[in-house]
Each structure stands twice: as structure tokens, then as C-alpha cells.
Amino acid sequence: MQVNGRTNVFGVIGNPIAHTISPLIHRVLAESEQRNMVYVPFHVTSQLDQAIKGAFHLNIVGMNVTVPYKSEVIDSLLAIDPLAKAIGSVNTLVRRENGYEGYNTDLYGLKRAMESEGITLQGKTIIILGAGGTGRTAGFLCAKEGAKEIYLLNRTLEKAVEIADHVNTYFQRDTIKPMALGDYGKITKEQVVVIQASSVGLSNPEHVIIEDENFYKRVAVGFDIVYQPFETKFIKCVKESGGQAYNGLKMLLYQGVEAYEIWNNCKIPSRVIEDLYEQMKEVMEL
Ligand code: ATR
């Protein structure tokens, strides 16, 4: 693609940003549709609000926002999608007449990734391991999709309690039960769906948040947010106990696809998404 006077500029703000895969995602999608756009990383180390204002006045059409700015960026927005507001996390900005509107495509990324593997959440018993930013997003998604019951387990109990209170109030239903991580043995349900939303296992094939094989006997489906290594120890544990298990690369894929579709008001065909997934694996050496 040749940059010219009509090229629309998109980008991603974060710190650090050097390892982002998002430029590849949006280049492949733009090429598939022959759109005249570029997507560039912006390394913002301070003055986030100034950066967002500058982006607006430079006519940047859409932005992604990543760590550590997904909450802080909310103060710089003109408007915010109600669900993104409730989650308290924004990763996608859409240019409007007087400023940016914020969305959360991480939630839809997780939803579409799970759907693509045939995993449904409605009526299910779900265990979420980890109550950081991703655990919070997973909690909102599971409640939104009508899970029967959700156990949110975290090493630091208070964080799980805070998320559970927040989500249960938002949906006006006591769906999420917060628990200390060490209390997993108290869950007696069978055939559960587990979302591994902690950072345990990230870059380390030896580490897993729960070692106990009795736990894995209850797991029908495991979804690990981590994708590096491609097969985490969590995934191995689930598979060894006879369950199905998937990693988080498709969540990364679909949060990007969802952002692109919002910006360009389009729907990307599944064969393009599948091809993009293969290219991501290749570039990331997974
Ligand atoms: P993210 O935004 O990607 O979810 P995060 O907010 O840093 O990342 O959250 C990391 C999660 O992994 C937290 O739930 C954290 O537990 P605490 O809230 O108790 O810190 C969890 N985590 C990280 N290291 C862990 C470990 N060694 N054992 C158990 N949980 C761990």
C-alpha cells in the first residue's frame, strides 16, 4: 500500500509498545479490503491526555490503547460505550466530531474467540482464575452471556470481591461468587468451563496457577488467556484430564478484528480471519 494524501491514519498507544502485533493485524485486514490506511505504534511515556488531544487534532481516525493506559484513557474521552464504562477499561477509540468515543473490544475478542472454538457460556458453570484486568473482562462477559454461576478465584481475595460486587450490581444478579484461590477444592461442580485469566504461565511452560490434578478432572473446557508459550502448562493439565483446551491468541486476533470492524463499519469474512491467524502465528514464531 502506498501512503498518499488520502491515507487514513490509525494507531496504538502504549508503554511499552515495541512488541505489539496490532500493526500486522490491521495491515492484513486493510490489504484484504484494499483500504487506504496505515496503523502505527505510538510510544507514549507521559502526558496521555495531551497525546489523545494531539491525535484528535492530527485527524487520527481510530486508536487502540493498551497497557498501562486502558483505564486512564477514560478521562480523555468525549463519550464511552456503556459496557466499556462498566468494565472501566477502554482499548479502542473511534473518532467522532469533537473527540473520541471509547469501546472495549477485549470483551468481544474473548467472546468471539470462544465462539470460534464452539464454546458457549449461557447456562454454564464457569471458573475464572485471576482477578486482574482480564479476569474482570471475563467476569463481565460470562455474566453478560447468561452463565449459570461464575466462581472468580484470586490469590488476593479482595480483588475478586471487588469485581464480583461490581458485576453483580451491574447485572442485578448474584452470578459471580468470589473465592480465595486456595479454596478451589470447595467447588464440587462437574463439567465446568475454566478461563485462566492470571499471568501465571506467561513465558513459562513450567508454571500453572493450580497444580492439583483433581481440579482438572472437573474441567470440560479450559481457555487460557496466555498464548506464549502456545501450549501452556494449564492447557496440558486440562488435556491430560480429558478436557478440551485453547490458548488466548484468538482473543488477541478477534479484539483487533472487532476494532477494525467498528472503525470501518464492515464485517471481515472468516477466511480472511483464518489467514490472518496463521500469519500472526508465523510472525510470533508460535
Ligand atoms: P491483567 O491485566 O493481564 O489481567 P494483572 O492485572 O497484572 O494482569 O493481573 C494478574 C493476575 O494474575 C492477578 O489476578 C494476579 O493475582 P493477584 O491479584 O493476587 O496479584 C494473578 N497472579 C499473578 N501471579 C500469580 C501467582 N504467582 N499466583 C497466583 N496468581 C497470580
Coordinates of C-alpha atoms and ligand atoms in Angstrom, one line a residue:
M1 CA 0.0 0.0 0.0
Q2 CA 1.3 3.5 -1.0
V3 CA 0.8 6.2 1.6
N4 CA -0.6 9.3 -0.1
G5 CA -2.6 12.4 0.7
R6 CA -5.7 10.4 1.3
T7 CA -4.3 7.8 3.7
N8 CA -6.3 7.4 6.9
V9 CA -4.0 7.0 9.9
F10 CA -4.8 4.6 12.8
G11 CA -2.5 3.7 15.7
V12 CA -2.0 2.1 19.1
I13 CA -0.8 3.9 22.2
G14 CA 1.0 2.0 25.0
N15 CA 4.2 1.8 27.1
P16 CA 6.0 -0.4 26.2
I17 CA 4.8 -0.8 22.6
A18 CA 7.7 -2.2 20.6
H19 CA 6.3 -5.8 20.6
T20 CA 2.8 -5.0 19.5
I21 CA 1.4 -7.3 16.8
S22 CA -1.5 -4.9 16.1
P23 CA 0.2 -3.3 13.0
L24 CA 0.3 -6.7 11.4
I25 CA -3.4 -7.4 12.2
H26 CA -4.6 -4.1 10.7
R27 CA -2.3 -4.2 7.7
V28 CA -3.6 -7.6 6.7
L29 CA -7.2 -6.6 7.2
A30 CA -6.7 -3.3 5.3
E31 CA -5.0 -5.1 2.4
S32 CA -7.8 -7.7 2.3
E33 CA -10.2 -4.8 1.7
Q34 CA -7.8 -2.6 -0.2
R35 CA -8.4 0.3 2.2
N36 CA -6.1 3.3 2.1
M37 CA -5.0 3.2 5.8
V38 CA -1.9 2.8 7.9
Y39 CA -1.6 1.7 11.5
V40 CA 1.3 2.9 13.6
P41 CA 2.6 2.3 17.1
F42 CA 2.8 5.3 19.4
H43 CA 5.1 5.0 22.4
V44 CA 3.6 7.3 24.9
T45 CA 5.5 7.6 28.1
S46 CA 3.7 10.6 29.8
Q47 CA 1.0 13.2 29.2
L48 CA -1.6 10.7 27.9
D49 CA -4.3 13.4 27.7
Q50 CA -2.1 15.6 25.6
A51 CA -1.3 12.6 23.3
I52 CA -5.0 11.9 22.8
K53 CA -5.8 15.5 22.1
G54 CA -2.9 15.7 19.7
A55 CA -4.1 12.5 17.9
F56 CA -7.5 14.0 17.5
H57 CA -6.2 17.2 16.0
L58 CA -3.9 15.2 13.7
N59 CA -7.1 13.6 12.4
I60 CA -6.2 10.1 13.5
V61 CA -9.3 8.1 12.7
G62 CA -9.0 5.3 15.2
M63 CA -6.7 4.3 18.0
N64 CA -6.1 1.2 20.2
V65 CA -5.0 1.8 23.7
T66 CA -3.0 -0.8 25.6
V67 CA -1.2 -1.3 28.9
P68 CA -0.9 0.7 31.1
Y69 CA -3.5 3.2 29.8
K70 CA -6.8 1.3 29.4
S71 CA -8.3 2.9 32.5
E72 CA -6.6 6.3 32.5
V73 CA -7.7 7.0 28.9
I74 CA -11.3 7.2 30.0
D75 CA -10.7 10.7 31.4
S76 CA -9.7 11.9 27.9
L77 CA -12.8 10.7 26.1
L78 CA -15.8 12.6 24.7
A79 CA -18.1 9.5 25.1
I80 CA -17.9 5.9 26.2
D81 CA -19.8 2.8 25.4
P82 CA -21.8 1.7 28.4
L83 CA -20.3 -1.7 28.7
A84 CA -16.7 -0.3 28.4
K85 CA -17.6 2.2 31.1
A86 CA -18.9 -0.5 33.4
I87 CA -15.8 -2.6 32.9
G88 CA -13.7 0.5 33.4
S89 CA -11.4 -0.4 30.6
V90 CA -11.2 1.0 27.0
N91 CA -8.9 -0.4 24.3
T92 CA -10.4 1.2 21.2
L93 CA -11.1 4.8 20.3
V94 CA -13.3 5.9 17.5
R95 CA -13.1 9.5 16.2
R96 CA -16.3 11.5 16.4
E97 CA -16.9 15.2 15.6
N98 CA -15.5 16.6 18.8
G99 CA -13.3 13.9 20.3
Y100 CA -13.0 10.1 20.7
E101 CA -15.6 7.6 21.8
G102 CA -14.2 4.6 23.8
Y103 CA -15.0 0.9 23.4
N104 CA -13.8 -2.3 24.9
T105 CA -13.1 -4.9 22.2
D106 CA -11.2 -7.2 24.6
L107 CA -14.6 -8.5 25.8
Y108 CA -15.8 -9.2 22.2
G109 CA -12.4 -10.6 21.4
L110 CA -12.8 -13.2 24.2
K111 CA -16.4 -13.8 23.2
R112 CA -15.6 -14.3 19.5
A113 CA -12.5 -16.4 20.3
M114 CA -14.6 -18.8 22.5
E115 CA -17.4 -18.9 19.9
S116 CA -15.0 -19.8 17.2
E117 CA -14.0 -22.8 19.2
G118 CA -17.6 -23.7 19.8
I119 CA -17.6 -22.7 23.5
T120 CA -20.8 -21.3 24.8
L121 CA -21.2 -19.6 28.2
Q122 CA -25.0 -19.5 28.6
G123 CA -26.3 -21.7 31.4
K124 CA -22.7 -22.9 32.2
T125 CA -20.8 -23.2 35.4
I126 CA -17.6 -21.2 34.9
I127 CA -14.5 -20.8 37.0
I128 CA -12.3 -17.7 36.3
L129 CA -8.8 -17.9 37.6
G130 CA -7.3 -14.4 38.2
A131 CA -8.9 -11.1 39.1
G132 CA -6.7 -8.6 37.2
G133 CA -7.9 -6.6 34.2
T134 CA -8.5 -9.7 32.1
G135 CA -10.3 -11.5 34.9
R136 CA -12.6 -8.5 35.2
T137 CA -13.4 -8.5 31.5
A138 CA -14.0 -12.3 31.6
G139 CA -16.4 -11.8 34.6
F140 CA -18.4 -9.2 32.7
L141 CA -18.5 -11.4 29.6
C142 CA -19.7 -14.5 31.4
A143 CA -22.4 -12.6 33.3
K144 CA -23.5 -10.8 30.1
E145 CA -23.8 -14.1 28.3
G146 CA -26.0 -15.6 31.0
A147 CA -23.7 -18.1 32.7
K148 CA -25.5 -20.0 35.4
E149 CA -22.8 -19.4 38.1
I150 CA -19.3 -17.9 38.0
Y151 CA -16.6 -18.6 40.5
L152 CA -14.0 -15.9 40.5
L153 CA -10.8 -17.2 42.2
N154 CA -7.9 -15.0 43.0
R155 CA -4.8 -15.1 45.2
T156 CA -5.8 -11.7 46.6
L157 CA -9.4 -12.3 47.6
E158 CA -10.2 -8.6 47.9
K159 CA -9.8 -8.0 44.2
A160 CA -12.2 -10.9 43.4
V161 CA -14.7 -9.5 45.9
E162 CA -14.5 -6.0 44.3
I163 CA -15.1 -7.4 40.8
A164 CA -17.9 -9.6 41.9
D165 CA -19.7 -6.8 43.7
H166 CA -19.3 -4.6 40.6
V167 CA -20.5 -7.1 38.1
N168 CA -23.4 -8.4 40.3
T169 CA -24.6 -4.8 40.8
Y170 CA -24.3 -4.0 37.1
F171 CA -26.3 -7.1 36.0
Q172 CA -28.5 -7.0 39.2
R173 CA -28.0 -10.7 39.7
D174 CA -25.7 -12.6 42.2
T175 CA -23.9 -14.5 39.5
I176 CA -20.3 -14.1 40.5
K177 CA -19.1 -15.8 43.7
P178 CA -15.6 -14.5 44.7
M179 CA -13.3 -17.0 46.3
A180 CA -9.7 -17.2 47.5
L181 CA -7.6 -19.2 45.0
G182 CA -6.7 -21.8 47.6
D183 CA -10.4 -22.7 48.1
Y184 CA -10.8 -24.2 44.7
G185 CA -11.4 -27.6 46.3
K186 CA -14.7 -26.3 47.7
I187 CA -16.1 -26.2 44.2
T188 CA -17.9 -29.5 43.6
K189 CA -19.4 -28.9 40.2
E190 CA -18.5 -31.1 37.3
Q191 CA -18.0 -30.3 33.6
V192 CA -17.0 -26.7 34.2
V193 CA -15.6 -24.2 31.8
V194 CA -12.4 -22.6 33.2
I195 CA -11.0 -19.3 32.0
Q196 CA -7.4 -19.0 33.0
A197 CA -7.1 -15.2 33.3
S198 CA -4.0 -14.9 35.5
S199 CA -0.5 -14.1 34.3
V200 CA 0.9 -17.4 35.7
G201 CA 2.3 -19.4 32.9
L202 CA 3.2 -16.3 30.8
S203 CA 6.5 -17.1 29.1
N204 CA 6.9 -20.1 31.3
P205 CA 5.8 -23.6 30.3
E206 CA 6.5 -25.0 33.8
H207 CA 4.2 -22.7 35.8
V208 CA 0.5 -23.2 36.3
I209 CA -1.9 -21.5 38.8
I210 CA -3.4 -24.7 40.1
E211 CA -1.2 -27.9 40.1
D212 CA -3.8 -30.3 41.6
E213 CA -4.9 -32.9 39.1
N214 CA -8.2 -33.4 41.0
F215 CA -9.1 -29.9 39.9
Y216 CA -8.7 -30.7 36.3
K217 CA -11.0 -33.7 36.4
R218 CA -13.9 -31.3 36.7
V219 CA -12.9 -29.3 33.7
A220 CA -14.7 -29.9 30.4
V221 CA -13.2 -26.9 28.6
G222 CA -10.2 -24.7 29.5
F223 CA -9.4 -21.4 27.9
D224 CA -6.1 -19.8 28.7
I225 CA -5.7 -16.1 28.1
V226 CA -1.9 -16.7 27.7
Y227 CA -0.6 -17.6 24.2
Q228 CA 3.1 -17.5 24.9
P229 CA 4.0 -20.4 25.2
F230 CA 1.5 -21.6 22.7
E231 CA 0.7 -24.7 24.8
T232 CA 0.8 -23.6 28.5
K233 CA 1.0 -26.0 31.4
F234 CA -2.6 -25.1 32.1
I235 CA -3.6 -26.3 28.6
K236 CA -1.5 -29.5 29.1
C237 CA -3.2 -30.2 32.5
V238 CA -6.7 -29.8 31.0
K239 CA -5.9 -32.0 28.0
E240 CA -4.3 -34.7 30.2
S241 CA -7.5 -34.9 32.2
G242 CA -9.5 -35.4 29.0
G243 CA -10.8 -31.8 28.6
Q244 CA -10.6 -29.5 25.6
A245 CA -8.2 -26.5 25.9
Y246 CA -7.4 -23.4 23.9
N247 CA -5.0 -20.5 24.2
G248 CA -5.5 -16.8 24.1
L249 CA -4.1 -16.0 20.6
K250 CA -7.6 -15.9 19.1
M251 CA -8.7 -13.4 21.8
L252 CA -5.8 -11.1 20.6
L253 CA -6.9 -11.8 17.0
Y254 CA -10.5 -11.0 17.5
Q255 CA -10.1 -7.9 19.6
G256 CA -8.2 -6.5 16.6
V257 CA -10.8 -7.7 14.1
E258 CA -13.6 -6.2 16.2
A259 CA -11.8 -2.8 16.4
Y260 CA -11.2 -2.8 12.7
E261 CA -14.9 -3.6 12.0
I262 CA -16.0 -0.8 14.3
W263 CA -13.7 1.7 12.7
N264 CA -14.6 0.8 9.1
N265 CA -18.2 -0.3 9.7
C266 CA -17.7 -3.6 8.0
K267 CA -17.6 -7.4 8.6
I268 CA -14.4 -9.3 7.8
P269 CA -15.0 -12.7 6.1
S270 CA -13.9 -15.8 8.1
R271 CA -11.4 -16.9 5.5
V272 CA -9.5 -13.6 5.9
I273 CA -9.6 -14.0 9.7
E274 CA -8.2 -17.6 9.4
D275 CA -5.4 -16.4 7.1
L276 CA -4.6 -13.6 9.5
Y277 CA -4.4 -16.0 12.4
E278 CA -1.8 -18.1 10.5
Q279 CA 0.2 -15.0 9.7
M280 CA 0.2 -14.0 13.4
K281 CA 1.5 -17.4 14.4
E282 CA 4.2 -17.2 11.9
V283 CA 5.4 -13.7 12.9
M284 CA 5.2 -14.5 16.6
E285 CA 7.0 -17.8 16.0
L286 CA 4.3 -19.8 17.7
Ligands
ATR1 P1 -4.0 -8.5 33.5 O1 -4.5 -7.1 33.4 O2 -3.4 -9.0 32.3 O3 -5.2 -9.4 34.0 P2 -2.9 -8.1 36.1 O4 -3.9 -7.1 36.4 O5 -1.5 -7.8 36.5 O6 -2.9 -8.6 34.6 O7 -3.4 -9.5 36.9 C1 -2.6 -10.6 37.0 C2 -3.4 -11.7 37.7 O8 -2.6 -12.8 37.8 C3 -3.9 -11.3 39.1 O9 -5.1 -12.0 39.3 C4 -2.8 -11.9 40.0 O10 -3.2 -12.2 41.3 P3 -3.2 -11.1 42.4 O11 -4.4 -10.2 42.2 O12 -3.3 -11.9 43.7 O13 -1.9 -10.4 42.3 C5 -2.5 -13.2 39.2 N1 -1.2 -13.7 39.6 C6 0.0 -13.3 39.2 N2 1.0 -14.1 39.7 C7 0.4 -15.0 40.4 C8 0.8 -16.1 41.2 N3 2.1 -16.4 41.3 N4 -0.1 -16.9 41.8 C9 -1.4 -16.7 41.7 N5 -1.9 -15.6 41.0 C10 -1.1 -14.8 40.3

